């Protein structure tokens, strides 16, 4: 890897990346012969840059939060010839960068990128969209929708859990139908989450055992009867207790492809971005993306 294209969102998180971009550039030039930096000014611009430079570079770096990474990935993954991909975390949660073992200090993450250690990882796909981390409906999308950007800046990743605790007793149930070769479900639920990575909201909340190289997606359905159970479970995350087995309140399984319907229609939260609604067809693309990794695989 010699030629690098870096797409940076100067407004991500607390705008720290914009302040250190020159240092990032200098450090990358220690290991790569060519480094071009592109600063985005508006939504959608990152995707356009990917399409313009992908065939000219060996490594594409996304510098920003989960929203920035989502935009870049959805332009990168459909390409037949894809450069390797790396993340410099700059947002509130930086979930997939954590799964890859990347240091959450941007400059230390650059040091990891310089090492050029890569792995092929799975990518999730729903309809014509791609995701690295998770797909969700129900409570999870309502929490994301109601977390204000100012609260994210002030409270960081805990803002998600504060809003979850407020909304868990008022979230409405919906009828959910799931078809897959692994398992099917037809009943009432308050939330469904499908994970590729192991982090959500900056913590290993739902799928601490998720593997991004196993060719499977982790699936969790929380039924209507499980609101109190979920509240207890949510609190337990801070204590690093991770129940992962199915029971009368929770249904957990792994699958390669799923078809999902919900009534009424549910907003889809995909890697923190809410743009579409159910129904949806979801699948995993094994080893679809070559990524730069840090401390990987993650240590317990």
PDB file of C-alpha atoms in Angstrom:
ATOM      1  CA  UNK A   1       0.000   0.000   0.000  1.00  0.00           C
ATOM      2  CA  UNK A   2       1.526   3.275  -1.140  1.00  0.00           C
ATOM      3  CA  UNK A   3      -1.216   5.635  -2.316  1.00  0.00           C
ATOM      4  CA  UNK A   4      -3.696   6.870   0.286  1.00  0.00           C
ATOM      5  CA  UNK A   5      -6.899   8.851   0.059  1.00  0.00           C
ATOM      6  CA  UNK A   6      -8.204  10.232   3.362  1.00  0.00           C
ATOM      7  CA  UNK A   7     -11.789  11.499   3.596  1.00  0.00           C
ATOM      8  CA  UNK A   8     -12.210  13.659   6.687  1.00  0.00           C
ATOM      9  CA  UNK A   9     -15.378  15.077   8.199  1.00  0.00           C
ATOM     10  CA  UNK A  10     -14.153  18.262   9.945  1.00  0.00           C
ATOM     11  CA  UNK A  11     -17.415  18.553  11.890  1.00  0.00           C
ATOM     12  CA  UNK A  12     -17.400  15.059  13.415  1.00  0.00           C
ATOM     13  CA  UNK A  13     -17.489  14.760  17.190  1.00  0.00           C
ATOM     14  CA  UNK A  14     -15.840  17.726  18.870  1.00  0.00           C
ATOM     15  CA  UNK A  15     -14.066  18.800  15.649  1.00  0.00           C
ATOM     16  CA  UNK A  16     -10.735  17.561  17.002  1.00  0.00           C
ATOM     17  CA  UNK A  17      -9.827  15.941  13.686  1.00  0.00           C
ATOM     18  CA  UNK A  18      -9.884  19.290  11.911  1.00  0.00           C
ATOM     19  CA  UNK A  19      -7.388  20.631  14.444  1.00  0.00           C
ATOM     20  CA  UNK A  20      -4.875  17.820  13.957  1.00  0.00           C
ATOM     21  CA  UNK A  21      -5.265  17.119  10.242  1.00  0.00           C
ATOM     22  CA  UNK A  22      -1.777  18.454   9.419  1.00  0.00           C
ATOM     23  CA  UNK A  23      -0.218  16.153  12.020  1.00  0.00           C
ATOM     24  CA  UNK A  24      -2.197  13.217  10.638  1.00  0.00           C
ATOM     25  CA  UNK A  25      -0.955  14.040   7.148  1.00  0.00           C
ATOM     26  CA  UNK A  26       2.679  14.210   8.262  1.00  0.00           C
ATOM     27  CA  UNK A  27       2.498  10.912  10.136  1.00  0.00           C
ATOM     28  CA  UNK A  28       0.935   9.090   7.197  1.00  0.00           C
ATOM     29  CA  UNK A  29       3.649  10.378   4.855  1.00  0.00           C
ATOM     30  CA  UNK A  30       6.189   8.535   7.005  1.00  0.00           C
ATOM     31  CA  UNK A  31       4.784   5.243   5.725  1.00  0.00           C
ATOM     32  CA  UNK A  32       3.048   6.024   2.433  1.00  0.00           C
ATOM     33  CA  UNK A  33       4.435   7.660  -0.703  1.00  0.00           C
ATOM     34  CA  UNK A  34       1.308   9.657  -1.498  1.00  0.00           C
ATOM     35  CA  UNK A  35      -1.423  10.935   0.838  1.00  0.00           C
ATOM     36  CA  UNK A  36      -4.294  13.088  -0.396  1.00  0.00           C
ATOM     37  CA  UNK A  37      -6.773  14.568   2.078  1.00  0.00           C
ATOM     38  CA  UNK A  38     -10.344  15.443   1.180  1.00  0.00           C
ATOM     39  CA  UNK A  39     -12.454  17.430   3.660  1.00  0.00           C
ATOM     40  CA  UNK A  40     -16.202  17.014   3.293  1.00  0.00           C
ATOM     41  CA  UNK A  41     -18.445  20.055   3.447  1.00  0.00           C
ATOM     42  CA  UNK A  42     -21.884  18.471   3.204  1.00  0.00           C
ATOM     43  CA  UNK A  43     -23.699  15.154   3.459  1.00  0.00           C
ATOM     44  CA  UNK A  44     -23.150  12.898   0.462  1.00  0.00           C
ATOM     45  CA  UNK A  45     -19.863  14.471  -0.556  1.00  0.00           C
ATOM     46  CA  UNK A  46     -17.826  11.661   0.984  1.00  0.00           C
ATOM     47  CA  UNK A  47     -19.587   9.109  -1.212  1.00  0.00           C
ATOM     48  CA  UNK A  48     -18.845  11.122  -4.337  1.00  0.00           C
ATOM     49  CA  UNK A  49     -15.168  11.359  -3.401  1.00  0.00           C
ATOM     50  CA  UNK A  50     -14.971   7.582  -2.956  1.00  0.00           C
ATOM     51  CA  UNK A  51     -16.289   7.009  -6.469  1.00  0.00           C
ATOM     52  CA  UNK A  52     -13.764   9.473  -7.899  1.00  0.00           C
ATOM     53  CA  UNK A  53     -10.604   8.189  -6.202  1.00  0.00           C
ATOM     54  CA  UNK A  54     -11.168   4.480  -5.453  1.00  0.00           C
ATOM     55  CA  UNK A  55      -9.349   3.171  -8.533  1.00  0.00           C
ATOM     56  CA  UNK A  56      -6.377   5.483  -7.975  1.00  0.00           C
ATOM     57  CA  UNK A  57      -5.490   4.503  -4.392  1.00  0.00           C
ATOM     58  CA  UNK A  58      -4.379   1.465  -2.406  1.00  0.00           C
ATOM     59  CA  UNK A  59      -5.864   2.565   0.916  1.00  0.00           C
ATOM     60  CA  UNK A  60      -8.972   4.589   1.693  1.00  0.00           C
ATOM     61  CA  UNK A  61      -9.146   6.127   5.173  1.00  0.00           C
ATOM     62  CA  UNK A  62     -12.359   7.416   6.708  1.00  0.00           C
ATOM     63  CA  UNK A  63     -11.819  10.001   9.453  1.00  0.00           C
ATOM     64  CA  UNK A  64     -14.951  10.859  11.393  1.00  0.00           C
ATOM     65  CA  UNK A  65     -17.841   9.338  13.299  1.00  0.00           C
ATOM     66  CA  UNK A  66     -20.100   6.399  12.530  1.00  0.00           C
ATOM     67  CA  UNK A  67     -22.199   8.491  10.130  1.00  0.00           C
ATOM     68  CA  UNK A  68     -19.138   9.375   8.067  1.00  0.00           C
ATOM     69  CA  UNK A  69     -18.043   5.746   7.943  1.00  0.00           C
ATOM     70  CA  UNK A  70     -21.536   4.611   6.910  1.00  0.00           C
ATOM     71  CA  UNK A  71     -21.562   7.032   3.983  1.00  0.00           C
ATOM     72  CA  UNK A  72     -18.109   5.980   2.806  1.00  0.00           C
ATOM     73  CA  UNK A  73     -18.845   2.269   3.108  1.00  0.00           C
ATOM     74  CA  UNK A  74     -22.009   2.542   1.046  1.00  0.00           C
ATOM     75  CA  UNK A  75     -19.988   4.030  -1.792  1.00  0.00           C
ATOM     76  CA  UNK A  76     -17.050   1.631  -1.392  1.00  0.00           C
ATOM     77  CA  UNK A  77     -18.737  -1.762  -0.971  1.00  0.00           C
ATOM     78  CA  UNK A  78     -20.591  -1.870  -4.327  1.00  0.00           C
ATOM     79  CA  UNK A  79     -17.329  -1.368  -6.253  1.00  0.00           C
ATOM     80  CA  UNK A  80     -15.798  -4.368  -7.999  1.00  0.00           C
ATOM     81  CA  UNK A  81     -12.235  -3.263  -7.250  1.00  0.00           C
ATOM     82  CA  UNK A  82     -12.034  -1.941  -3.705  1.00  0.00           C
ATOM     83  CA  UNK A  83      -8.978  -0.444  -1.996  1.00  0.00           C
ATOM     84  CA  UNK A  84      -8.251  -1.451   1.588  1.00  0.00           C
ATOM     85  CA  UNK A  85     -10.131   0.577   4.183  1.00  0.00           C
ATOM     86  CA  UNK A  86      -9.063   2.113   7.502  1.00  0.00           C
ATOM     87  CA  UNK A  87     -10.771   4.207  10.163  1.00  0.00           C
ATOM     88  CA  UNK A  88      -9.508   7.159  12.182  1.00  0.00           C
ATOM     89  CA  UNK A  89     -12.171   7.511  14.894  1.00  0.00           C
ATOM     90  CA  UNK A  90     -13.536  11.006  15.409  1.00  0.00           C
ATOM     91  CA  UNK A  91     -17.149  10.644  16.538  1.00  0.00           C
ATOM     92  CA  UNK A  92     -19.038   9.867  19.731  1.00  0.00           C
ATOM     93  CA  UNK A  93     -19.152   6.064  19.662  1.00  0.00           C
ATOM     94  CA  UNK A  94     -16.892   4.931  16.801  1.00  0.00           C
ATOM     95  CA  UNK A  95     -18.355   1.458  17.092  1.00  0.00           C
ATOM     96  CA  UNK A  96     -16.781  -0.442  14.215  1.00  0.00           C
ATOM     97  CA  UNK A  97     -13.353   1.051  14.828  1.00  0.00           C
ATOM     98  CA  UNK A  98     -13.572  -0.457  18.323  1.00  0.00           C
ATOM     99  CA  UNK A  99     -14.431  -3.846  16.846  1.00  0.00           C
ATOM    100  CA  UNK A 100     -11.292  -3.578  14.700  1.00  0.00           C
ATOM    101  CA  UNK A 101      -9.210  -2.831  17.790  1.00  0.00           C
ATOM    102  CA  UNK A 102      -8.371   0.702  16.693  1.00  0.00           C
ATOM    103  CA  UNK A 103      -7.149   3.107  19.349  1.00  0.00           C
ATOM    104  CA  UNK A 104      -9.747   5.780  20.085  1.00  0.00           C
ATOM    105  CA  UNK A 105      -7.089   8.486  20.142  1.00  0.00           C
ATOM    106  CA  UNK A 106      -6.940   9.593  16.478  1.00  0.00           C
ATOM    107  CA  UNK A 107      -3.158  10.020  16.394  1.00  0.00           C
ATOM    108  CA  UNK A 108      -2.569   6.624  17.980  1.00  0.00           C
ATOM    109  CA  UNK A 109      -4.983   5.149  15.444  1.00  0.00           C
ATOM    110  CA  UNK A 110      -2.793   6.661  12.714  1.00  0.00           C
ATOM    111  CA  UNK A 111       0.188   4.827  14.229  1.00  0.00           C
ATOM    112  CA  UNK A 112      -1.776   1.582  13.901  1.00  0.00           C
ATOM    113  CA  UNK A 113      -2.625   2.365  10.280  1.00  0.00           C
ATOM    114  CA  UNK A 114       1.065   2.909   9.550  1.00  0.00           C
ATOM    115  CA  UNK A 115       1.687  -0.716  10.581  1.00  0.00           C
ATOM    116  CA  UNK A 116      -0.400  -1.785   7.555  1.00  0.00           C
ATOM    117  CA  UNK A 117      -1.838  -4.888   9.241  1.00  0.00           C
ATOM    118  CA  UNK A 118      -4.952  -5.973   7.336  1.00  0.00           C
ATOM    119  CA  UNK A 119      -7.729  -8.548   7.582  1.00  0.00           C
ATOM    120  CA  UNK A 120     -10.688  -9.461   5.394  1.00  0.00           C
ATOM    121  CA  UNK A 121     -13.959  -8.881   7.257  1.00  0.00           C
ATOM    122  CA  UNK A 122     -17.643  -9.495   6.662  1.00  0.00           C
ATOM    123  CA  UNK A 123     -20.044  -6.766   5.596  1.00  0.00           C
ATOM    124  CA  UNK A 124     -23.794  -6.714   6.170  1.00  0.00           C
ATOM    125  CA  UNK A 125     -26.171  -5.803   3.363  1.00  0.00           C
ATOM    126  CA  UNK A 126     -29.836  -4.865   3.532  1.00  0.00           C
ATOM    127  CA  UNK A 127     -31.709  -4.223   0.310  1.00  0.00           C
ATOM    128  CA  UNK A 128     -29.278  -1.928  -1.585  1.00  0.00           C
ATOM    129  CA  UNK A 129     -27.481  -0.598   1.510  1.00  0.00           C
ATOM    130  CA  UNK A 130     -24.395  -1.847   3.368  1.00  0.00           C
ATOM    131  CA  UNK A 131     -23.475  -1.845   7.045  1.00  0.00           C
ATOM    132  CA  UNK A 132     -20.446  -2.732   9.106  1.00  0.00           C
ATOM    133  CA  UNK A 133     -21.919  -2.746  12.565  1.00  0.00           C
ATOM    134  CA  UNK A 134     -25.666  -3.226  13.051  1.00  0.00           C
ATOM    135  CA  UNK A 135     -29.201  -3.092  11.670  1.00  0.00           C
ATOM    136  CA  UNK A 136     -32.075  -2.438  14.064  1.00  0.00           C
ATOM    137  CA  UNK A 137     -35.774  -1.620  14.410  1.00  0.00           C
ATOM    138  CA  UNK A 138     -38.039  -0.742  17.318  1.00  0.00           C
ATOM    139  CA  UNK A 139     -36.614   0.710  20.501  1.00  0.00           C
ATOM    140  CA  UNK A 140     -33.113   1.095  19.108  1.00  0.00           C
ATOM    141  CA  UNK A 141     -34.221   3.354  16.248  1.00  0.00           C
ATOM    142  CA  UNK A 142     -36.342   5.472  18.589  1.00  0.00           C
ATOM    143  CA  UNK A 143     -33.352   6.014  20.877  1.00  0.00           C
ATOM    144  CA  UNK A 144     -31.098   7.057  17.987  1.00  0.00           C
ATOM    145  CA  UNK A 145     -33.752   9.395  16.615  1.00  0.00           C
ATOM    146  CA  UNK A 146     -34.179  11.174  19.944  1.00  0.00           C
ATOM    147  CA  UNK A 147     -30.526  11.603  20.922  1.00  0.00           C
ATOM    148  CA  UNK A 148     -29.759  15.240  20.156  1.00  0.00           C
ATOM    149  CA  UNK A 149     -26.348  16.114  18.751  1.00  0.00           C
ATOM    150  CA  UNK A 150     -25.645  18.484  21.644  1.00  0.00           C
ATOM    151  CA  UNK A 151     -26.329  15.719  24.158  1.00  0.00           C
ATOM    152  CA  UNK A 152     -23.934  13.462  22.264  1.00  0.00           C
ATOM    153  CA  UNK A 153     -21.202  16.073  22.547  1.00  0.00           C
ATOM    154  CA  UNK A 154     -21.819  16.701  26.249  1.00  0.00           C
ATOM    155  CA  UNK A 155     -22.516  13.174  27.473  1.00  0.00           C
ATOM    156  CA  UNK A 156     -20.737  11.066  24.880  1.00  0.00           C
ATOM    157  CA  UNK A 157     -21.780   7.457  24.459  1.00  0.00           C
ATOM    158  CA  UNK A 158     -23.753   7.455  27.736  1.00  0.00           C
ATOM    159  CA  UNK A 159     -26.340   9.695  26.047  1.00  0.00           C
ATOM    160  CA  UNK A 160     -27.618   6.615  24.200  1.00  0.00           C
ATOM    161  CA  UNK A 161     -28.147   4.672  27.400  1.00  0.00           C
ATOM    162  CA  UNK A 162     -29.784   7.598  29.174  1.00  0.00           C
ATOM    163  CA  UNK A 163     -32.318   7.870  26.367  1.00  0.00           C
ATOM    164  CA  UNK A 164     -32.810   4.103  26.301  1.00  0.00           C
ATOM    165  CA  UNK A 165     -33.665   4.111  30.004  1.00  0.00           C
ATOM    166  CA  UNK A 166     -36.193   6.910  29.460  1.00  0.00           C
ATOM    167  CA  UNK A 167     -37.902   5.274  26.502  1.00  0.00           C
ATOM    168  CA  UNK A 168     -37.923   1.618  27.447  1.00  0.00           C
ATOM    169  CA  UNK A 169     -41.207   1.831  29.345  1.00  0.00           C
ATOM    170  CA  UNK A 170     -43.007   3.821  26.643  1.00  0.00           C
ATOM    171  CA  UNK A 171     -41.861   2.015  23.531  1.00  0.00           C
ATOM    172  CA  UNK A 172     -44.722   0.493  21.532  1.00  0.00           C
ATOM    173  CA  UNK A 173     -44.720  -3.131  20.488  1.00  0.00           C
ATOM    174  CA  UNK A 174     -45.086  -4.215  16.875  1.00  0.00           C
ATOM    175  CA  UNK A 175     -45.770  -7.448  15.031  1.00  0.00           C
ATOM    176  CA  UNK A 176     -42.579  -8.975  13.689  1.00  0.00           C
ATOM    177  CA  UNK A 177     -42.138 -11.744  11.150  1.00  0.00           C
ATOM    178  CA  UNK A 178     -38.654 -13.110  10.500  1.00  0.00           C
ATOM    179  CA  UNK A 179     -37.761 -15.863   8.046  1.00  0.00           C
ATOM    180  CA  UNK A 180     -34.318 -17.462   7.839  1.00  0.00           C
ATOM    181  CA  UNK A 181     -32.815 -20.920   7.381  1.00  0.00           C
ATOM    182  CA  UNK A 182     -31.438 -20.754  10.917  1.00  0.00           C
ATOM    183  CA  UNK A 183     -34.656 -19.805  12.734  1.00  0.00           C
ATOM    184  CA  UNK A 184     -37.992 -18.064  12.181  1.00  0.00           C
ATOM    185  CA  UNK A 185     -40.159 -15.841  14.372  1.00  0.00           C
ATOM    186  CA  UNK A 186     -43.748 -14.604  14.138  1.00  0.00           C
ATOM    187  CA  UNK A 187     -44.990 -12.576  17.099  1.00  0.00           C
ATOM    188  CA  UNK A 188     -44.889  -9.375  19.127  1.00  0.00           C
ATOM    189  CA  UNK A 189     -41.619  -7.558  19.812  1.00  0.00           C
ATOM    190  CA  UNK A 190     -40.260  -4.223  21.000  1.00  0.00           C
ATOM    191  CA  UNK A 191     -36.897  -4.425  19.274  1.00  0.00           C
ATOM    192  CA  UNK A 192     -34.819  -6.400  16.823  1.00  0.00           C
ATOM    193  CA  UNK A 193     -31.080  -5.951  16.365  1.00  0.00           C
ATOM    194  CA  UNK A 194     -28.819  -7.657  13.845  1.00  0.00           C
ATOM    195  CA  UNK A 195     -25.109  -7.317  14.497  1.00  0.00           C
ATOM    196  CA  UNK A 196     -21.961  -7.739  12.456  1.00  0.00           C
ATOM    197  CA  UNK A 197     -19.627  -5.956  14.867  1.00  0.00           C
ATOM    198  CA  UNK A 198     -19.647  -6.344  18.639  1.00  0.00           C
ATOM    199  CA  UNK A 199     -20.061  -2.699  19.724  1.00  0.00           C
ATOM    200  CA  UNK A 200     -23.163  -0.513  19.828  1.00  0.00           C
ATOM    201  CA  UNK A 201     -23.280   2.882  21.490  1.00  0.00           C
ATOM    202  CA  UNK A 202     -19.600   2.572  22.380  1.00  0.00           C
ATOM    203  CA  UNK A 203     -20.108  -0.568  24.472  1.00  0.00           C
ATOM    204  CA  UNK A 204     -20.299  -4.307  23.838  1.00  0.00           C
ATOM    205  CA  UNK A 205     -24.007  -4.176  24.494  1.00  0.00           C
ATOM    206  CA  UNK A 206     -25.773  -6.887  22.533  1.00  0.00           C
ATOM    207  CA  UNK A 207     -23.226  -9.087  20.796  1.00  0.00           C
ATOM    208  CA  UNK A 208     -19.949  -9.233  22.752  1.00  0.00           C
ATOM    209  CA  UNK A 209     -19.194 -12.556  21.080  1.00  0.00           C
ATOM    210  CA  UNK A 210     -19.799 -11.352  17.531  1.00  0.00           C
ATOM    211  CA  UNK A 211     -17.144 -12.331  15.000  1.00  0.00           C
ATOM    212  CA  UNK A 212     -16.637 -10.265  11.856  1.00  0.00           C
ATOM    213  CA  UNK A 213     -14.994 -13.152  10.011  1.00  0.00           C
ATOM    214  CA  UNK A 214     -17.470 -15.981  10.624  1.00  0.00           C
ATOM    215  CA  UNK A 215     -19.769 -15.349   7.665  1.00  0.00           C
ATOM    216  CA  UNK A 216     -22.777 -14.933   9.947  1.00  0.00           C
ATOM    217  CA  UNK A 217     -24.881 -12.157  11.451  1.00  0.00           C
ATOM    218  CA  UNK A 218     -25.894 -12.172  15.118  1.00  0.00           C
ATOM    219  CA  UNK A 219     -29.645 -11.722  15.622  1.00  0.00           C
ATOM    220  CA  UNK A 220     -31.460 -10.608  18.783  1.00  0.00           C
ATOM    221  CA  UNK A 221     -35.229 -10.211  19.165  1.00  0.00           C
ATOM    222  CA  UNK A 222     -36.587  -8.671  22.360  1.00  0.00           C
ATOM    223  CA  UNK A 223     -40.220  -9.608  22.906  1.00  0.00           C
ATOM    224  CA  UNK A 224     -42.917  -7.526  24.558  1.00  0.00           C
ATOM    225  CA  UNK A 225     -42.647  -9.521  27.781  1.00  0.00           C
ATOM    226  CA  UNK A 226     -38.979  -8.648  28.132  1.00  0.00           C
ATOM    227  CA  UNK A 227     -39.081  -4.926  28.908  1.00  0.00           C
ATOM    228  CA  UNK A 228     -38.129  -5.367  32.558  1.00  0.00           C
ATOM    229  CA  UNK A 229     -35.592  -8.025  31.604  1.00  0.00           C
ATOM    230  CA  UNK A 230     -34.048  -5.692  29.039  1.00  0.00           C
ATOM    231  CA  UNK A 231     -33.837  -2.895  31.619  1.00  0.00           C
ATOM    232  CA  UNK A 232     -31.901  -5.226  33.934  1.00  0.00           C
ATOM    233  CA  UNK A 233     -29.751  -6.344  31.034  1.00  0.00           C
ATOM    234  CA  UNK A 234     -29.020  -2.772  29.990  1.00  0.00           C
ATOM    235  CA  UNK A 235     -27.801  -1.955  33.497  1.00  0.00           C
ATOM    236  CA  UNK A 236     -25.631  -5.071  33.532  1.00  0.00           C
ATOM    237  CA  UNK A 237     -23.551  -3.889  30.582  1.00  0.00           C
ATOM    238  CA  UNK A 238     -21.676  -1.448  32.789  1.00  0.00           C
ATOM    239  CA  UNK A 239     -20.694  -4.447  34.934  1.00  0.00           C
ATOM    240  CA  UNK A 240     -19.524  -6.356  31.840  1.00  0.00           C
ATOM    241  CA  UNK A 241     -22.087  -9.135  32.202  1.00  0.00           C
ATOM    242  CA  UNK A 242     -23.222 -10.353  28.821  1.00  0.00           C
ATOM    243  CA  UNK A 243     -26.167 -12.779  28.717  1.00  0.00           C
ATOM    244  CA  UNK A 244     -26.267 -14.120  25.186  1.00  0.00           C
ATOM    245  CA  UNK A 245     -28.602 -17.110  25.402  1.00  0.00           C
ATOM    246  CA  UNK A 246     -32.213 -17.273  24.273  1.00  0.00           C
ATOM    247  CA  UNK A 247     -34.982 -17.447  26.883  1.00  0.00           C
ATOM    248  CA  UNK A 248     -38.693 -16.640  27.130  1.00  0.00           C
ATOM    249  CA  UNK A 249     -37.915 -12.933  26.861  1.00  0.00           C
ATOM    250  CA  UNK A 250     -35.112 -12.963  24.294  1.00  0.00           C
ATOM    251  CA  UNK A 251     -34.510 -14.847  21.070  1.00  0.00           C
ATOM    252  CA  UNK A 252     -30.887 -15.064  19.946  1.00  0.00           C
ATOM    253  CA  UNK A 253     -29.475 -16.852  16.910  1.00  0.00           C
ATOM    254  CA  UNK A 254     -27.019 -16.484  14.017  1.00  0.00           C
ATOM    255  CA  UNK A 255     -27.974 -16.413  10.352  1.00  0.00           C
ATOM    256  CA  UNK A 256     -26.590 -15.703   6.896  1.00  0.00           C
ATOM    257  CA  UNK A 257     -29.746 -14.280   5.332  1.00  0.00           C
ATOM    258  CA  UNK A 258     -33.062 -13.014   6.729  1.00  0.00           C
ATOM    259  CA  UNK A 259     -36.318 -11.595   5.425  1.00  0.00           C
ATOM    260  CA  UNK A 260     -38.080  -9.224   7.814  1.00  0.00           C
ATOM    261  CA  UNK A 261     -41.573  -7.746   7.898  1.00  0.00           C
ATOM    262  CA  UNK A 262     -43.081  -5.552  10.609  1.00  0.00           C
ATOM    263  CA  UNK A 263     -46.553  -4.165  11.242  1.00  0.00           C
ATOM    264  CA  UNK A 264     -46.816  -1.262  11.536  1.00  0.00           C
ATOM    265  CA  UNK A 265     -43.770  -0.480   9.401  1.00  0.00           C
ATOM    266  CA  UNK A 266     -40.659   0.257  11.453  1.00  0.00           C
ATOM    267  CA  UNK A 267     -37.884   2.774  10.851  1.00  0.00           C
ATOM    268  CA  UNK A 268     -34.562   1.065  10.215  1.00  0.00           C
ATOM    269  CA  UNK A 269     -31.531   2.230  12.192  1.00  0.00           C
ATOM    270  CA  UNK A 270     -28.423   1.096  10.353  1.00  0.00           C
ATOM    271  CA  UNK A 271     -25.079   2.010  11.937  1.00  0.00           C
ATOM    272  CA  UNK A 272     -26.811   4.993  13.542  1.00  0.00           C
ATOM    273  CA  UNK A 273     -28.392   6.265  10.320  1.00  0.00           C
ATOM    274  CA  UNK A 274     -32.192   6.213   9.954  1.00  0.00           C
ATOM    275  CA  UNK A 275     -33.265   6.464   6.310  1.00  0.00           C
ATOM    276  CA  UNK A 276     -35.527   3.553   5.386  1.00  0.00           C
ATOM    277  CA  UNK A 277     -38.389   1.400   6.692  1.00  0.00           C
ATOM    278  CA  UNK A 278     -39.309  -2.275   6.753  1.00  0.00           C
ATOM    279  CA  UNK A 279     -39.795  -4.707   5.038  1.00  0.00           C
ATOM    280  CA  UNK A 280     -36.174  -5.622   4.458  1.00  0.00           C
ATOM    281  CA  UNK A 281     -33.973  -8.442   3.220  1.00  0.00           C
ATOM    282  CA  UNK A 282     -30.643  -8.771   5.007  1.00  0.00           C
ATOM    283  CA  UNK A 283     -27.580 -10.855   4.194  1.00  0.00           C
ATOM    284  CA  UNK A 284     -23.911 -11.128   5.055  1.00  0.00           C
ATOM    285  CA  UNK A 285     -21.105 -10.745   2.510  1.00  0.00           C
ATOM    286  CA  UNK A 286     -18.241 -12.887   3.884  1.00  0.00           C
ATOM    287  CA  UNK A 287     -14.766 -11.338   3.670  1.00  0.00           C
ATOM    288  CA  UNK A 288     -16.076  -8.570   1.435  1.00  0.00           C
ATOM    289  CA  UNK A 289     -13.798  -5.810   2.720  1.00  0.00           C
ATOM    290  CA  UNK A 290     -10.075  -5.627   3.469  1.00  0.00           C
ATOM    291  CA  UNK A 291      -9.529  -3.407   6.506  1.00  0.00           C
ATOM    292  CA  UNK A 292      -6.594  -2.133   8.525  1.00  0.00           C
ATOM    293  CA  UNK A 293      -6.777  -3.511  12.066  1.00  0.00           C
ATOM    294  CA  UNK A 294      -5.253  -2.531  15.380  1.00  0.00           C
ATOM    295  CA  UNK A 295      -5.391  -4.841  18.396  1.00  0.00           C
ATOM    296  CA  UNK A 296      -7.205  -7.610  16.532  1.00  0.00           C
ATOM    297  CA  UNK A 297      -8.668 -10.035  17.364  1.00  0.00           C
ATOM    298  CA  UNK A 298      -9.842  -8.235  20.475  1.00  0.00           C
ATOM    299  CA  UNK A 299      -8.664  -9.538  23.811  1.00  0.00           C
ATOM    300  CA  UNK A 300     -11.236 -10.346  26.505  1.00  0.00           C
TER     301      UNK A 300
END
